[in-house]
Amino acid sequence: MKIAVYPGSFDPITLGHLDIIKRASKMFDKMVVLVSVNTAKSPLFSVNERVNMIKEATADLGNVDVQSYEGLLIDYCKNNNIKIIIRGLRAITDFEYELQIAQTNKMFSNGDVDTVFLTTSLEYAYLSSSTVREFASFHGDISRCVTPHVAQMVYSKYGYKDSEKIGGNEDEQ
Ligand code: ADP
């Protein structure tokens, strides 16, 4: 059975992440979306909230499992007999960082774990969790960036009750 893991912060999961998950889930027998617990970052959403949002967004994909993990990714891979890591590439700016991590994981797993890169679909090339957070914090329209459920969750973090009156214009003041 070919199992792959797609690790990330997913704070929150975007349509760009979802696109990678859907495409990768067709390539492997099973896929684990792994929310990394990164103590260096202070996330908007708790690990549980992020796991639940991803579960909701991937409910229709039968071979996708959602987990969280605190520790080294290669240890998670070793413990779960996973040999493939999925990462997404948006632009050349992602490349240097991703290459370094992929090579480090390859080396520290003694060559056991490889990283497979999927390039972003063009319509999501601009999209990141941080721009979603930034936009939502000013009540900007994030409906083309995340699922409706995630949009509600993000808006409520910033104290916006209705996601219909969006745009962050003068009416807000
Ligand atoms: P991390 O903090 O590990 O980079 P992210 O949640 O930001 O976690 O991203 C997880 C993975 O998804 C990374 O490989 C990232 O490059 C990829 N990714 C993020 N946004 C997109 C997108 N719009 N299209 C394709 N891949 C993406």
mmCIF file of N, CA and C in Angstrom, residues 57-148:
data_model
loop_
_atom_site.group_PDB
_atom_site.id
_atom_site.type_symbol
_atom_site.label_atom_id
_atom_site.label_comp_id
_atom_site.label_asym_id
_atom_site.label_seq_id
_atom_site.Cartn_x
_atom_site.Cartn_y
_atom_site.Cartn_z
ATOM 1 N N ALA A 57 -13.337 19.549 5.298
ATOM 2 C CA ALA A 57 -13.071 19.879 3.891
ATOM 3 C C ALA A 57 -12.749 18.648 3.041
ATOM 4 N N THR A 58 -12.293 17.565 3.704
ATOM 5 C CA THR A 58 -11.875 16.383 2.935
ATOM 6 C C THR A 58 -12.816 15.191 3.162
ATOM 7 N N ALA A 59 -13.974 15.468 3.769
ATOM 8 C CA ALA A 59 -14.896 14.382 4.150
ATOM 9 C C ALA A 59 -15.287 13.500 2.965
ATOM 10 N N ASP A 60 -15.312 14.081 1.758
ATOM 11 C CA ASP A 60 -15.739 13.299 0.588
ATOM 12 C C ASP A 60 -14.596 12.484 -0.030
ATOM 13 N N LEU A 61 -13.394 12.614 0.528
ATOM 14 C CA LEU A 61 -12.261 11.857 -0.020
ATOM 15 C C LEU A 61 -12.007 10.639 0.870
ATOM 16 N N GLY A 62 -12.338 9.478 0.349
ATOM 17 C CA GLY A 62 -12.319 8.254 1.146
ATOM 18 C C GLY A 62 -10.958 7.832 1.663
ATOM 19 N N ASN A 63 -9.890 8.193 0.958
ATOM 20 C CA ASN A 63 -8.574 7.679 1.368
ATOM 21 C C ASN A 63 -7.705 8.732 2.059
ATOM 22 N N VAL A 64 -8.349 9.779 2.586
ATOM 23 C CA VAL A 64 -7.578 10.842 3.256
ATOM 24 C C VAL A 64 -7.858 10.813 4.757
ATOM 25 N N ASP A 65 -6.765 10.755 5.510
ATOM 26 C CA ASP A 65 -6.852 10.735 6.963
ATOM 27 C C ASP A 65 -6.216 12.037 7.473
ATOM 28 N N VAL A 66 -6.697 12.568 8.590
ATOM 29 C CA VAL A 66 -6.130 13.823 9.108
ATOM 30 C C VAL A 66 -5.605 13.583 10.517
ATOM 31 N N GLN A 67 -4.349 13.952 10.738
ATOM 32 C CA GLN A 67 -3.705 13.729 12.038
ATOM 33 C C GLN A 67 -2.916 14.974 12.418
ATOM 34 N N SER A 68 -2.461 15.009 13.668
ATOM 35 C CA SER A 68 -1.514 16.063 14.042
ATOM 36 C C SER A 68 -0.307 15.398 14.678
ATOM 37 N N TYR A 69 0.801 16.137 14.681
ATOM 38 C CA TYR A 69 2.021 15.536 15.222
ATOM 39 C C TYR A 69 2.964 16.611 15.732
ATOM 40 N N GLU A 70 3.498 16.355 16.915
ATOM 41 C CA GLU A 70 4.511 17.255 17.452
ATOM 42 C C GLU A 70 5.827 16.498 17.458
ATOM 43 N N GLY A 71 6.760 16.947 16.664
ATOM 44 C CA GLY A 71 8.038 16.245 16.603
ATOM 45 C C GLY A 71 8.591 16.291 15.192
ATOM 46 N N LEU A 72 9.609 15.482 14.974
ATOM 47 C CA LEU A 72 10.241 15.476 13.654
ATOM 48 C C LEU A 72 9.399 14.682 12.658
ATOM 49 N N LEU A 73 9.232 15.263 11.486
ATOM 50 C CA LEU A 73 8.428 14.607 10.450
ATOM 51 C C LEU A 73 8.991 13.237 10.094
ATOM 52 N N ILE A 74 10.307 13.137 10.026
ATOM 53 C CA ILE A 74 10.869 11.826 9.633
ATOM 54 C C ILE A 74 10.627 10.765 10.705
ATOM 55 N N ASP A 75 10.483 11.188 11.962
ATOM 56 C CA ASP A 75 10.133 10.218 13.008
ATOM 57 C C ASP A 75 8.699 9.734 12.809
ATOM 58 N N TYR A 76 7.804 10.689 12.450
ATOM 59 C CA TYR A 76 6.413 10.303 12.163
ATOM 60 C C TYR A 76 6.401 9.301 10.998
ATOM 61 N N CYS A 77 7.176 9.598 9.964
ATOM 62 C CA CYS A 77 7.224 8.718 8.787
ATOM 63 C C CYS A 77 7.724 7.325 9.182
ATOM 64 N N LYS A 78 8.788 7.310 9.970
ATOM 65 C CA LYS A 78 9.379 6.035 10.394
ATOM 66 C C LYS A 78 8.372 5.224 11.218
ATOM 67 N N ASN A 79 7.740 5.890 12.193
ATOM 68 C CA ASN A 79 6.787 5.194 13.081
ATOM 69 C C ASN A 79 5.578 4.653 12.337
ATOM 70 N N ASN A 80 5.245 5.299 11.208
ATOM 71 C CA ASN A 80 4.029 4.901 10.483
ATOM 72 C C ASN A 80 4.339 4.247 9.139
ATOM 73 N N ASN A 81 5.617 3.928 8.958
ATOM 74 C CA ASN A 81 6.058 3.263 7.732
ATOM 75 C C ASN A 81 5.656 4.035 6.465
ATOM 76 N N ILE A 82 5.867 5.365 6.513
ATOM 77 C CA ILE A 82 5.560 6.217 5.353
ATOM 78 C C ILE A 82 6.874 6.643 4.702
ATOM 79 N N LYS A 83 6.918 6.544 3.387
ATOM 80 C CA LYS A 83 8.175 6.848 2.702
ATOM 81 C C LYS A 83 8.057 8.010 1.722
ATOM 82 N N ILE A 84 6.867 8.598 1.653
ATOM 83 C CA ILE A 84 6.673 9.697 0.700
ATOM 84 C C ILE A 84 6.055 10.909 1.395
ATOM 85 N N ILE A 85 6.710 12.054 1.224
ATOM 86 C CA ILE A 85 6.194 13.328 1.728
ATOM 87 C C ILE A 85 5.717 14.134 0.526
ATOM 88 N N ILE A 86 4.538 14.722 0.658
ATOM 89 C CA ILE A 86 4.019 15.589 -0.408
ATOM 90 C C ILE A 86 4.221 17.035 0.025
ATOM 91 N N ARG A 87 4.694 17.872 -0.874
ATOM 92 C CA ARG A 87 4.717 19.313 -0.615
ATOM 93 C C ARG A 87 4.252 20.029 -1.880
ATOM 94 N N GLY A 88 3.739 21.225 -1.691
ATOM 95 C CA GLY A 88 3.273 22.000 -2.836
ATOM 96 C C GLY A 88 4.269 23.115 -3.147
ATOM 97 N N LEU A 89 4.397 23.409 -4.419
ATOM 98 C CA LEU A 89 5.274 24.518 -4.828
ATOM 99 C C LEU A 89 4.455 25.567 -5.560
ATOM 100 N N ARG A 90 4.526 26.795 -5.073
ATOM 101 C CA ARG A 90 3.790 27.879 -5.726
ATOM 102 C C ARG A 90 4.684 28.673 -6.659
ATOM 103 N N ALA A 91 5.803 29.110 -6.149
ATOM 104 C CA ALA A 91 6.674 29.988 -6.940
ATOM 105 C C ALA A 91 8.117 29.642 -6.623
ATOM 106 N N ILE A 92 8.999 30.264 -7.355
ATOM 107 C CA ILE A 92 10.428 29.997 -7.174
ATOM 108 C C ILE A 92 10.851 30.311 -5.729
ATOM 109 N N THR A 93 10.123 31.227 -5.097
ATOM 110 C CA THR A 93 10.448 31.601 -3.712
ATOM 111 C C THR A 93 10.233 30.434 -2.745
ATOM 112 N N ASP A 94 9.327 29.519 -3.066
ATOM 113 C CA ASP A 94 9.129 28.329 -2.226
ATOM 114 C C ASP A 94 10.291 27.349 -2.384
ATOM 115 N N PHE A 95 10.909 27.400 -3.562
ATOM 116 C CA PHE A 95 11.788 26.308 -3.973
ATOM 117 C C PHE A 95 12.994 26.093 -3.066
ATOM 118 N N GLU A 96 13.704 27.168 -2.745
ATOM 119 C CA GLU A 96 14.949 27.032 -1.999
ATOM 120 C C GLU A 96 14.698 26.407 -0.622
ATOM 121 N N TYR A 97 13.674 26.923 0.054
ATOM 122 C CA TYR A 97 13.306 26.416 1.378
ATOM 123 C C TYR A 97 12.886 24.950 1.292
ATOM 124 N N GLU A 98 12.020 24.668 0.336
ATOM 125 C CA GLU A 98 11.494 23.306 0.195
ATOM 126 C C GLU A 98 12.593 22.307 -0.167
ATOM 127 N N LEU A 99 13.512 22.737 -1.026
ATOM 128 C CA LEU A 99 14.615 21.861 -1.435
ATOM 129 C C LEU A 99 15.475 21.491 -0.226
ATOM 130 N N GLN A 100 15.760 22.502 0.597
ATOM 131 C CA GLN A 100 16.584 22.276 1.777
ATOM 132 C C GLN A 100 15.917 21.285 2.748
ATOM 133 N N ILE A 101 14.623 21.492 2.982
ATOM 134 C CA ILE A 101 13.899 20.595 3.899
ATOM 135 C C ILE A 101 13.854 19.176 3.322
ATOM 136 N N ALA A 102 13.579 19.085 2.019
ATOM 137 C CA ALA A 102 13.480 17.765 1.375
ATOM 138 C C ALA A 102 14.817 17.021 1.481
ATOM 139 N N GLN A 103 15.904 17.750 1.252
ATOM 140 C CA GLN A 103 17.220 17.102 1.310
ATOM 141 C C GLN A 103 17.572 16.702 2.741
ATOM 142 N N THR A 104 17.184 17.550 3.689
ATOM 143 C CA THR A 104 17.442 17.231 5.099
ATOM 144 C C THR A 104 16.672 15.971 5.493
ATOM 145 N N ASN A 105 15.394 15.924 5.113
ATOM 146 C CA ASN A 105 14.582 14.749 5.454
ATOM 147 C C ASN A 105 15.122 13.484 4.794
ATOM 148 N N LYS A 106 15.588 13.633 3.581
ATOM 149 C CA LYS A 106 16.166 12.488 2.859
ATOM 150 C C LYS A 106 17.412 11.987 3.605
ATOM 151 N N MET A 107 18.263 12.935 4.004
ATOM 152 C CA MET A 107 19.513 12.559 4.658
ATOM 153 C C MET A 107 19.254 11.910 6.023
ATOM 154 N N PHE A 108 18.404 12.563 6.831
ATOM 155 C CA PHE A 108 18.189 12.049 8.186
ATOM 156 C C PHE A 108 17.329 10.784 8.234
ATOM 157 N N SER A 109 16.720 10.449 7.118
ATOM 158 C CA SER A 109 15.988 9.174 7.082
ATOM 159 C C SER A 109 16.843 8.102 6.409
ATOM 160 N N ASN A 110 18.123 8.402 6.260
ATOM 161 C CA ASN A 110 19.051 7.472 5.597
ATOM 162 C C ASN A 110 18.578 7.088 4.200
ATOM 163 N N GLY A 111 18.009 8.062 3.510
ATOM 164 C CA GLY A 111 17.590 7.834 2.131
ATOM 165 C C GLY A 111 16.239 7.166 1.989
ATOM 166 N N ASP A 112 15.576 6.914 3.118
ATOM 167 C CA ASP A 112 14.312 6.158 3.086
ATOM 168 C C ASP A 112 13.122 6.991 2.625
ATOM 169 N N VAL A 113 13.136 8.294 2.980
ATOM 170 C CA VAL A 113 11.956 9.125 2.753
ATOM 171 C C VAL A 113 12.213 10.144 1.650
ATOM 172 N N ASP A 114 11.394 10.108 0.632
ATOM 173 C CA ASP A 114 11.508 11.038 -0.489
ATOM 174 C C ASP A 114 10.391 12.069 -0.451
ATOM 175 N N THR A 115 10.644 13.241 -1.033
ATOM 176 C CA THR A 115 9.601 14.263 -1.120
ATOM 177 C C THR A 115 9.136 14.399 -2.558
ATOM 178 N N VAL A 116 7.832 14.372 -2.733
ATOM 179 C CA VAL A 116 7.235 14.564 -4.060
ATOM 180 C C VAL A 116 6.599 15.948 -4.083
ATOM 181 N N PHE A 117 6.969 16.749 -5.080
ATOM 182 C CA PHE A 117 6.420 18.103 -5.183
ATOM 183 C C PHE A 117 5.328 18.169 -6.240
ATOM 184 N N LEU A 118 4.218 18.782 -5.847
ATOM 185 C CA LEU A 118 3.172 19.068 -6.827
ATOM 186 C C LEU A 118 3.149 20.577 -7.029
ATOM 187 N N THR A 119 3.133 20.994 -8.279
ATOM 188 C CA THR A 119 3.066 22.438 -8.521
ATOM 189 C C THR A 119 1.624 22.902 -8.351
ATOM 190 N N THR A 120 1.470 24.108 -7.865
ATOM 191 C CA THR A 120 0.151 24.658 -7.626
ATOM 192 C C THR A 120 -0.637 24.774 -8.927
ATOM 193 N N SER A 121 -1.950 24.657 -8.821
ATOM 194 C CA SER A 121 -2.783 24.994 -9.975
ATOM 195 C C SER A 121 -2.751 26.514 -10.102
ATOM 196 N N LEU A 122 -2.739 26.994 -11.336
ATOM 197 C CA LEU A 122 -2.521 28.429 -11.569
ATOM 198 C C LEU A 122 -3.445 29.331 -10.771
ATOM 199 N N GLU A 123 -4.719 28.899 -10.638
ATOM 200 C CA GLU A 123 -5.677 29.782 -9.949
ATOM 201 C C GLU A 123 -5.389 29.938 -8.462
ATOM 202 N N TYR A 124 -4.511 29.082 -7.926
ATOM 203 C CA TYR A 124 -4.195 29.179 -6.502
ATOM 204 C C TYR A 124 -2.746 29.612 -6.256
ATOM 205 N N ALA A 125 -2.059 30.009 -7.288
ATOM 206 C CA ALA A 125 -0.628 30.297 -7.185
ATOM 207 C C ALA A 125 -0.343 31.426 -6.200
ATOM 208 N N TYR A 126 -1.297 32.328 -6.051
ATOM 209 C CA TYR A 126 -1.103 33.503 -5.189
ATOM 210 C C TYR A 126 -1.488 33.227 -3.747
ATOM 211 N N LEU A 127 -2.103 32.072 -3.515
ATOM 212 C CA LEU A 127 -2.841 31.856 -2.271
ATOM 213 C C LEU A 127 -1.995 31.281 -1.136
ATOM 214 N N SER A 128 -2.083 31.917 0.026
ATOM 215 C CA SER A 128 -1.419 31.370 1.209
ATOM 216 C C SER A 128 -2.308 31.585 2.429
ATOM 217 N N SER A 129 -2.082 30.804 3.475
ATOM 218 C CA SER A 129 -2.867 30.954 4.707
ATOM 219 C C SER A 129 -2.682 32.356 5.281
ATOM 220 N N SER A 130 -1.478 32.891 5.153
ATOM 221 C CA SER A 130 -1.234 34.218 5.751
ATOM 222 C C SER A 130 -2.021 35.315 5.036
ATOM 223 N N THR A 131 -2.184 35.216 3.710
ATOM 224 C CA THR A 131 -2.998 36.242 3.032
ATOM 225 C C THR A 131 -4.475 36.086 3.397
ATOM 226 N N VAL A 132 -4.910 34.851 3.605
ATOM 227 C CA VAL A 132 -6.297 34.627 4.041
ATOM 228 C C VAL A 132 -6.513 35.295 5.399
ATOM 229 N N ARG A 133 -5.581 35.100 6.310
ATOM 230 C CA ARG A 133 -5.713 35.697 7.655
ATOM 231 C C ARG A 133 -5.733 37.222 7.560
ATOM 232 N N GLU A 134 -4.807 37.748 6.776
ATOM 233 C CA GLU A 134 -4.683 39.206 6.615
ATOM 234 C C GLU A 134 -5.980 39.806 6.051
ATOM 235 N N PHE A 135 -6.476 39.199 4.966
ATOM 236 C CA PHE A 135 -7.704 39.678 4.329
ATOM 237 C C PHE A 135 -8.880 39.624 5.290
ATOM 238 N N ALA A 136 -9.011 38.458 5.949
ATOM 239 C CA ALA A 136 -10.154 38.253 6.844
ATOM 240 C C ALA A 136 -10.103 39.219 8.017
ATOM 241 N N SER A 137 -8.910 39.561 8.466
ATOM 242 C CA SER A 137 -8.797 40.447 9.632
ATOM 243 C C SER A 137 -9.385 41.818 9.322
ATOM 244 N N PHE A 138 -9.419 42.189 8.034
ATOM 245 C CA PHE A 138 -10.050 43.455 7.625
ATOM 246 C C PHE A 138 -11.428 43.211 7.004
ATOM 247 N N HIS A 139 -11.986 42.030 7.267
ATOM 248 C CA HIS A 139 -13.283 41.619 6.737
ATOM 249 C C HIS A 139 -13.301 41.621 5.209
ATOM 250 N N GLY A 140 -12.160 41.315 4.619
ATOM 251 C CA GLY A 140 -12.098 41.199 3.159
ATOM 252 C C GLY A 140 -12.736 39.894 2.705
ATOM 253 N N ASP A 141 -13.019 39.817 1.434
ATOM 254 C CA ASP A 141 -13.700 38.651 0.868
ATOM 255 C C ASP A 141 -12.713 37.485 0.684
ATOM 256 N N ILE A 142 -12.893 36.432 1.451
ATOM 257 C CA ILE A 142 -12.010 35.260 1.310
ATOM 258 C C ILE A 142 -12.756 34.063 0.702
ATOM 259 N N SER A 143 -13.915 34.345 0.109
ATOM 260 C CA SER A 143 -14.740 33.236 -0.396
ATOM 261 C C SER A 143 -14.091 32.479 -1.557
ATOM 262 N N ARG A 144 -13.141 33.118 -2.246
ATOM 263 C CA ARG A 144 -12.465 32.397 -3.333
ATOM 264 C C ARG A 144 -11.178 31.715 -2.860
ATOM 265 N N CYS A 145 -10.908 31.803 -1.564
ATOM 266 C CA CYS A 145 -9.649 31.271 -1.014
ATOM 267 C C CYS A 145 -9.838 30.029 -0.152
ATOM 268 N N VAL A 146 -11.005 29.923 0.492
ATOM 269 C CA VAL A 146 -11.241 28.823 1.441
ATOM 270 C C VAL A 146 -12.678 28.310 1.279
ATOM 271 N N THR A 147 -12.975 27.174 1.905
ATOM 272 C CA THR A 147 -14.347 26.651 1.853
ATOM 273 C C THR A 147 -15.254 27.549 2.706
ATOM 274 N N PRO A 148 -16.588 27.498 2.471
ATOM 275 C CA PRO A 148 -17.503 28.335 3.269
ATOM 276 C C PRO A 148 -17.372 28.084 4.776
#
